[in-house]
CSV table of C-alpha atoms and ligand atoms in Angstrom, one decimal:
chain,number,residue,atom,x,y,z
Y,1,UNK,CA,-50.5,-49.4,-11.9
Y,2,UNK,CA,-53.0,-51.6,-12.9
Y,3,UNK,CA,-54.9,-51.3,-15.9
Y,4,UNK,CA,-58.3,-52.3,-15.5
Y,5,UNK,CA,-58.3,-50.8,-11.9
Y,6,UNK,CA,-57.5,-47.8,-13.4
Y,7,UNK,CA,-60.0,-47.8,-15.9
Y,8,UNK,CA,-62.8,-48.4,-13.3
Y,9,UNK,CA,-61.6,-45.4,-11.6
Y,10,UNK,CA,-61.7,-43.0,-14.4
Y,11,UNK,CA,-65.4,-44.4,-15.5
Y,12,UNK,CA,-66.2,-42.8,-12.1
Y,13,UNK,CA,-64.7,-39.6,-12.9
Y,14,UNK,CA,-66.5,-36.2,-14.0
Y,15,UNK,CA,-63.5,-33.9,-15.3
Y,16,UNK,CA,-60.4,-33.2,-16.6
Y,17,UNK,CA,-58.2,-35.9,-15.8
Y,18,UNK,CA,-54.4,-36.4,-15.3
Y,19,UNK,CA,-53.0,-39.8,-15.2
Y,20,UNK,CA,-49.4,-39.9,-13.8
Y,21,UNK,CA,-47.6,-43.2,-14.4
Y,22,UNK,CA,-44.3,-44.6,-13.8
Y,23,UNK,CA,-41.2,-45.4,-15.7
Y,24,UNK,CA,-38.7,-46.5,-12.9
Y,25,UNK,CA,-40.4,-46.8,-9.9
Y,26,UNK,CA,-38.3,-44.9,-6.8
Y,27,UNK,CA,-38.2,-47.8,-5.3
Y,28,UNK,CA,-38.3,-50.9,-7.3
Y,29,UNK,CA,-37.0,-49.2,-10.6
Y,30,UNK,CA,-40.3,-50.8,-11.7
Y,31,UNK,CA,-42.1,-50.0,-15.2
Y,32,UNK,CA,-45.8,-49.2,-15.4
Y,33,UNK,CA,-47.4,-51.0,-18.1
Y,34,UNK,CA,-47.3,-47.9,-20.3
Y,35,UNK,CA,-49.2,-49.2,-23.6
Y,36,UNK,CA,-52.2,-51.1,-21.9
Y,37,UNK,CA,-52.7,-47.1,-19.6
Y,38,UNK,CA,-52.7,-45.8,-22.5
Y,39,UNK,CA,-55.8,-47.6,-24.1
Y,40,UNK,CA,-57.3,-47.1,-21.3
Y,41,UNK,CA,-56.9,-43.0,-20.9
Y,42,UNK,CA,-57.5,-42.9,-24.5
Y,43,UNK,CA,-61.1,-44.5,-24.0
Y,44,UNK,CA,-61.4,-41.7,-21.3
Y,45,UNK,CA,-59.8,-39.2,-22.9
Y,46,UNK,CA,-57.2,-38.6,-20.0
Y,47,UNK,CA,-54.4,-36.7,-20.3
Y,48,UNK,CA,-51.6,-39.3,-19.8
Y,49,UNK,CA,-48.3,-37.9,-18.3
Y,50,UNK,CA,-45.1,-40.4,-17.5
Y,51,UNK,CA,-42.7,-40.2,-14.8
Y,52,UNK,CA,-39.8,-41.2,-16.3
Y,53,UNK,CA,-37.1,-39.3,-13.4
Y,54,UNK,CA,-34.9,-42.2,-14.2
Y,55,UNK,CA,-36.4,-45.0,-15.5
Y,56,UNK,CA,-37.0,-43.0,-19.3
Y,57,UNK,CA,-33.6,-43.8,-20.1
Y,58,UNK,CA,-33.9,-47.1,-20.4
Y,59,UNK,CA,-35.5,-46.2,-23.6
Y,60,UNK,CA,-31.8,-45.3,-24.7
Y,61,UNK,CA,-30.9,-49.2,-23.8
Y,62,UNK,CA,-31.6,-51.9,-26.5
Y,63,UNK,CA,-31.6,-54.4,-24.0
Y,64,UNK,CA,-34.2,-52.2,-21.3
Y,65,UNK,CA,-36.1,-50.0,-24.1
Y,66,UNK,CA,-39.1,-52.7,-24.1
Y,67,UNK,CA,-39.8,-51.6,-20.8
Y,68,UNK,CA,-40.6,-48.4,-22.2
Y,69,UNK,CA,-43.5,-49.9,-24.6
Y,70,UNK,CA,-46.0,-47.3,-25.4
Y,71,UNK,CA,-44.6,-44.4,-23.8
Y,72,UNK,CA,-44.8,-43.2,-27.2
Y,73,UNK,CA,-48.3,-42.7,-26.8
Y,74,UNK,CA,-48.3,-40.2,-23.4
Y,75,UNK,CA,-49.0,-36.6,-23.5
Y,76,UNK,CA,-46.1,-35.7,-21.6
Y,77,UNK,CA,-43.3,-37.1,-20.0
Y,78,UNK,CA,-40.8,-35.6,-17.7
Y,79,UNK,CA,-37.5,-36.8,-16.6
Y,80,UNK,CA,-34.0,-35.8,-15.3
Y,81,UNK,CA,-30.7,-34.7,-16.5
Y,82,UNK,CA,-29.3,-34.4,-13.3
Y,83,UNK,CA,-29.8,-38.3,-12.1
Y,84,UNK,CA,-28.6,-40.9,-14.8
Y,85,UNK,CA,-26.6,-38.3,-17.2
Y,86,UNK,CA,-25.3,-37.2,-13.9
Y,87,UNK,CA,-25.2,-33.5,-14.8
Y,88,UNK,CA,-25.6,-30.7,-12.0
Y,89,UNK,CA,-29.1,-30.1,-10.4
Y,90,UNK,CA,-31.4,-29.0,-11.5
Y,91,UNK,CA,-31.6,-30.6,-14.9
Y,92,UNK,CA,-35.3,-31.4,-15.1
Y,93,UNK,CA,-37.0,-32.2,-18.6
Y,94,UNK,CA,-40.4,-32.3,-20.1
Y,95,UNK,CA,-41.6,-33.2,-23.2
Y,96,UNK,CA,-45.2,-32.4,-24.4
Y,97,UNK,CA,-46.8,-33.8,-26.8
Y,98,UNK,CA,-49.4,-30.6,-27.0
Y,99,UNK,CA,-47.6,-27.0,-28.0
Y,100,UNK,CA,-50.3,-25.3,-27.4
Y,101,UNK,CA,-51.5,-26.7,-24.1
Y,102,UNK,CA,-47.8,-26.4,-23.0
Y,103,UNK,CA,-47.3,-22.9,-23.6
Y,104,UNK,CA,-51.2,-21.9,-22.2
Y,105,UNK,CA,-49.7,-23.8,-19.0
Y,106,UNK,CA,-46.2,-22.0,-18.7
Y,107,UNK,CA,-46.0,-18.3,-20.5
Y,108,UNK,CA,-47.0,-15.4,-18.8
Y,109,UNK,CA,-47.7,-11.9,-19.8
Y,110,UNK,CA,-47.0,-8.4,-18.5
Y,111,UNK,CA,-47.2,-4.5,-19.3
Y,112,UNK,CA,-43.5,-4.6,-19.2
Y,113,UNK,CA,-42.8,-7.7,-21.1
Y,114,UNK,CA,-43.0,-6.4,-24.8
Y,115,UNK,CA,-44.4,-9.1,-27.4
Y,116,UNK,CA,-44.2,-9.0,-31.0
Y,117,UNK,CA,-45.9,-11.4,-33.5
Y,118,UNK,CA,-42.6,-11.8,-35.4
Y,119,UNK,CA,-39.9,-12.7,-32.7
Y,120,UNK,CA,-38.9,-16.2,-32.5
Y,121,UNK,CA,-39.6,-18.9,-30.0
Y,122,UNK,CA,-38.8,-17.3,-26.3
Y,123,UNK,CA,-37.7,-19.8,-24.1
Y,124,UNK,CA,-39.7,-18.3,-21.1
Y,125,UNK,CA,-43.1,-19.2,-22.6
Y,126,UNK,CA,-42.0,-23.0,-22.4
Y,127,UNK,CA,-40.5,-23.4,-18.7
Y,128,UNK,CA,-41.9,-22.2,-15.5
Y,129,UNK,CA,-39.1,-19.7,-15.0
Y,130,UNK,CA,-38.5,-16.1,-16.5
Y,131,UNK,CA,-35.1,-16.1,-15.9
Y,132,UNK,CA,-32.8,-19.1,-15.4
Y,133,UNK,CA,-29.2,-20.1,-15.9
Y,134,UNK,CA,-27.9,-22.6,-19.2
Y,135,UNK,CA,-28.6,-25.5,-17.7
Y,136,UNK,CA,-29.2,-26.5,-21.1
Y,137,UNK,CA,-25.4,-26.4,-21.8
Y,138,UNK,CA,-24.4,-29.1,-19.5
Y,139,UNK,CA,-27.2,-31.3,-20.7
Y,140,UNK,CA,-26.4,-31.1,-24.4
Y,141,UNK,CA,-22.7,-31.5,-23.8
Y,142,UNK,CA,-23.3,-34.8,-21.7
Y,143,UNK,CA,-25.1,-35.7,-24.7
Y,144,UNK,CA,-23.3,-34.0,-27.1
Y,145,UNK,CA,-20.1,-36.1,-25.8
Y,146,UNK,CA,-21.4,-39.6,-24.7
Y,147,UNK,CA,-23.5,-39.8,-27.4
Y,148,UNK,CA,-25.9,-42.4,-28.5
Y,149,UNK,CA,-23.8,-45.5,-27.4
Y,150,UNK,CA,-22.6,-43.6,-24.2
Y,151,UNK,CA,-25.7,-43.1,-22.8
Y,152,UNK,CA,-26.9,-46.5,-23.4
Y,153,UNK,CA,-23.4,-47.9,-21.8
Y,154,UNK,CA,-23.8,-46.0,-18.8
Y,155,UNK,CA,-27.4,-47.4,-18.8
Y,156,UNK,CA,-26.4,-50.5,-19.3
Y,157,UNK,CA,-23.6,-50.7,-16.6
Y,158,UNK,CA,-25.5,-49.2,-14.2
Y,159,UNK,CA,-27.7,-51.5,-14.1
Y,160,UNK,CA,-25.7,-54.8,-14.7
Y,161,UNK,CA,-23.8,-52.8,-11.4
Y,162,UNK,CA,-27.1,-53.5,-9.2
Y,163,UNK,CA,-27.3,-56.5,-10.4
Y,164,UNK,CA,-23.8,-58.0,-9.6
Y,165,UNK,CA,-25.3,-56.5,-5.9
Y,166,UNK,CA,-28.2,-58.2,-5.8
Y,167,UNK,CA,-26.4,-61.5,-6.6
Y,168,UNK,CA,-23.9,-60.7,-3.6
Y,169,UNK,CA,-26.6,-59.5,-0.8
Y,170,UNK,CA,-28.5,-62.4,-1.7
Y,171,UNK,CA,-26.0,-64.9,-0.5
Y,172,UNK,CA,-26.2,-63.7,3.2
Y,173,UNK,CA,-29.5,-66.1,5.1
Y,174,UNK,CA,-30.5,-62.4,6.8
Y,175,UNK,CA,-30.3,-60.5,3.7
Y,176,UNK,CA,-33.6,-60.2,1.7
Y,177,UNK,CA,-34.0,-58.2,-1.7
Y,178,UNK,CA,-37.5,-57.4,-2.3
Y,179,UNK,CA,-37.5,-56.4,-5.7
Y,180,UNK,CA,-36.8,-57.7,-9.2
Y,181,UNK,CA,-34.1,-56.1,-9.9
Y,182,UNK,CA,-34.9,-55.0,-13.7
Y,183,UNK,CA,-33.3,-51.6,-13.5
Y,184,UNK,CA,-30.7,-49.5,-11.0
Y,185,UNK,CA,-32.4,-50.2,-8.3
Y,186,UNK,CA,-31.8,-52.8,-5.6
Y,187,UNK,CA,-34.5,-52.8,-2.2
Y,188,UNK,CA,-32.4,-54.5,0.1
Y,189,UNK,CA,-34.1,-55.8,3.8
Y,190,UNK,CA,-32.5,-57.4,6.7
Y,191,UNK,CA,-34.6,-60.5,8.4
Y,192,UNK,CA,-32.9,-62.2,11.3
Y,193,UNK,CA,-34.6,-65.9,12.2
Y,194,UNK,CA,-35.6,-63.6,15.5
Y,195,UNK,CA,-36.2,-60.3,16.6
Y,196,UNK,CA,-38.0,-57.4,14.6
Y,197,UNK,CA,-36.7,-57.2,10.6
Y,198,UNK,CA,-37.8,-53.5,10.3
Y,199,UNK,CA,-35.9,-52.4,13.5
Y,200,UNK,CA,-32.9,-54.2,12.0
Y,201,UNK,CA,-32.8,-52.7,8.7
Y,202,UNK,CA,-32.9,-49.7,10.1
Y,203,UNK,CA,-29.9,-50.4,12.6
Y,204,UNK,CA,-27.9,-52.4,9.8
Y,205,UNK,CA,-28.9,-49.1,7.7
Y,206,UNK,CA,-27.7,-46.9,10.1
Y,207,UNK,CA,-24.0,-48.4,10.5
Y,208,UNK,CA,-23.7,-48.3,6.8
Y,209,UNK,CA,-24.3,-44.8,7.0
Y,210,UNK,CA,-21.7,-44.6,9.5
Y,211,UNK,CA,-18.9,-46.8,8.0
Y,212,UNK,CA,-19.3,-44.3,4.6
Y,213,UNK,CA,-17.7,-47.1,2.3
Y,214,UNK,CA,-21.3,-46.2,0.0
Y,215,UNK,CA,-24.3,-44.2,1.0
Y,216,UNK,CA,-27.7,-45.6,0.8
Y,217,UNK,CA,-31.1,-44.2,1.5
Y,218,UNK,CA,-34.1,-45.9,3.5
Y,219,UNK,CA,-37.7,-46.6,2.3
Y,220,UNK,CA,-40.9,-48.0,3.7
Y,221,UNK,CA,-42.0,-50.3,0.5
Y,222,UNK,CA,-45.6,-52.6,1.1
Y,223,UNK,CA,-45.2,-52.3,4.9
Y,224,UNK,CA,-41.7,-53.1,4.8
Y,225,UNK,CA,-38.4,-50.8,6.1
Y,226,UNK,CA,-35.9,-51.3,3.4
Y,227,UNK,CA,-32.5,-49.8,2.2
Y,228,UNK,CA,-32.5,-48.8,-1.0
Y,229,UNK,CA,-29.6,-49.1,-3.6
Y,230,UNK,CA,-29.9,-47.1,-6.0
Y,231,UNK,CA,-26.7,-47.9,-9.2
Y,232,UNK,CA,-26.7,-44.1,-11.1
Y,233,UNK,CA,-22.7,-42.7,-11.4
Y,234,UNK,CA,-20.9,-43.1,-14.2
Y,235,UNK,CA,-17.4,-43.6,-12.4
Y,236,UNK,CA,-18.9,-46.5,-10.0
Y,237,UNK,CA,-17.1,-49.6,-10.9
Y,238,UNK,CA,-17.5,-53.3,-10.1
Y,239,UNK,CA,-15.0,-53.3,-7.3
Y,240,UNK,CA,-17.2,-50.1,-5.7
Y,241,UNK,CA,-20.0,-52.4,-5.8
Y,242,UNK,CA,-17.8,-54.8,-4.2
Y,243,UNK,CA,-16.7,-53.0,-1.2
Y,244,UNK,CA,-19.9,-51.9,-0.8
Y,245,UNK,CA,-21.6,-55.2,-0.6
Y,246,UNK,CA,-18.9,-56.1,2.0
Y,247,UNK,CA,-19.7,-52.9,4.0
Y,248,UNK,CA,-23.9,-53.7,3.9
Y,249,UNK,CA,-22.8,-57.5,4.8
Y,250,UNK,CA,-20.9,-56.8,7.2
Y,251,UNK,CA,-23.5,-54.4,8.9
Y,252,UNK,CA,-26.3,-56.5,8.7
Y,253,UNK,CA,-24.1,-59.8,10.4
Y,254,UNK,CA,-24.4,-57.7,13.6
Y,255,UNK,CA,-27.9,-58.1,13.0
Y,256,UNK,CA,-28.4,-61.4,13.1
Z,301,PLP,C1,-39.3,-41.4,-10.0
Z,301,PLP,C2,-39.0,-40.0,-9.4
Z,301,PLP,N1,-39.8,-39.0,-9.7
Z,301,PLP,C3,-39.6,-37.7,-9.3
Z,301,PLP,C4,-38.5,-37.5,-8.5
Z,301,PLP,C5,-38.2,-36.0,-8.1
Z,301,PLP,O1,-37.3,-35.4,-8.9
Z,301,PLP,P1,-36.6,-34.0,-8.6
Z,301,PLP,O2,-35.9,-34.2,-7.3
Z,301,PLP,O3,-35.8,-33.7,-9.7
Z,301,PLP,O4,-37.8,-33.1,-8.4
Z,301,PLP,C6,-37.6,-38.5,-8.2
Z,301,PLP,C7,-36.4,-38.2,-7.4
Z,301,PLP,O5,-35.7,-39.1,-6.9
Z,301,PLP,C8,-37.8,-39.8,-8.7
Z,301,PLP,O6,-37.0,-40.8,-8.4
């Protein structure tokens, strides 16, 4: 997101206003410049919320955390339990920075649901659901077990992991990686000397698929087919990476 851009667009604006920016874009693993949107909604008084799905726990890293600059300053942010501290689905997380507006937006209120001034927080006047099983178990005990140093290891080695793939795919001539890598995520793109790059990323993607040595998804990033790497178990190790690399090589040679 760009900053000024942004602010010319909300100087157009007439209402309530939700900025949504990024920390870890799907793609790219890419960081929004969090502190500069935040002056800017602050002039406007825009509510700013963060999509942190991933990329939020790169605030855990002392190496990734200035990537995170400002974030401090958001209204809300929400992220996920169930991608980088790999617990089950659906371990979604929000933090806002408003109680009030947060409990307006998610309580609800019936004849049959008896409130009393006295009792103490209720956890359905927080989350969109009524009922709901303890995911909150699995999340704290991740936590709860990994702890500070954990968390920012598995961070960490994650992303030195799509690194160490980056610096592999990028010794094949056909293999192109779009991104800078500066989190878990790797955009990987095949272009042969000839012949039509999109239609053989999708092929190369395709046999990767098929071989099963890793699994990796496909995007369409600035015009471009792309596979997408995407470094987020805790048991992958540096030889997974390695045979995986081999696999995506070895696909995209019968490109070229
Ligand atoms: C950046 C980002 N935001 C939001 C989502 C959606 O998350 P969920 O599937 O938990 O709704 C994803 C899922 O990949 C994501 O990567």
């Amino acid at each position: 997101m760009k900053p000024d851009a942004l602010d010319r667009a909300l100087a157009t604006g007439d209402g309530p206003t939700i900025v949504c920016a990024q920390a870890g874009n799907v793609n790219t693993g890419a960081f929004d410049p969090l502190d500069a949107i935040a002056d800017v909604t602050g002039r406007h008084r825009a509510w700013l919320h963060v999509d942190g799905a991933f990329g939020l726990w790169a605030a855990a890293s002392e190496t990734l955390k200035p990537h995170t600059r400002g974030v401090e300053r958001a209204d809300s942010w929400a992220t996920d339990a169930h991608k980088w501290l790999n617990v089950p689905y659906d371990s979604g997380l929000v933090f806002v920075a408003h109680p009030a507006a947060h409990r307006a937006a998610m309580s609800v209120s019936a004849a049959y649901l008896l409130r009393s001034p006295e009792e103490p927080r209720e956890p359905m006047d927080w989350t969109p659901e009524a009922s709901r099983r303890a995911r909150g178990f699995a999340v704290y005990a991740a936590l709860r077990s990994l702890g500070r140093r954990g968390v920012e290891d598995l961070v960490d080695r994650c992303c030195r992991l799509a690194r160490r793939f980056a610096d592999r795919l990028r010794q094949e001539p056909v293999i192109q990686i779009l991104n800078e890598v500066v989190l878990n995520q790797v955009l990987v793109r095949v272009a042969p000397p000839t012949g039509d790059a999109d239609a053989a990323t999708r092929e190369a993607l395709r046999v990767i698929q098929e071989e099963r040595v890793c699994w990796l998804g496909g995007t369409r990033w600035r015009d471009m087919d792309a596979m997408r790497i995407s470094v987020s178990n805790w048991s992958t190790t540096e030889s997974d990476v390695d045979r995986s690399a081999d696999s995506i090589i070895r696909a995209t040679r019968r490109q070229a």
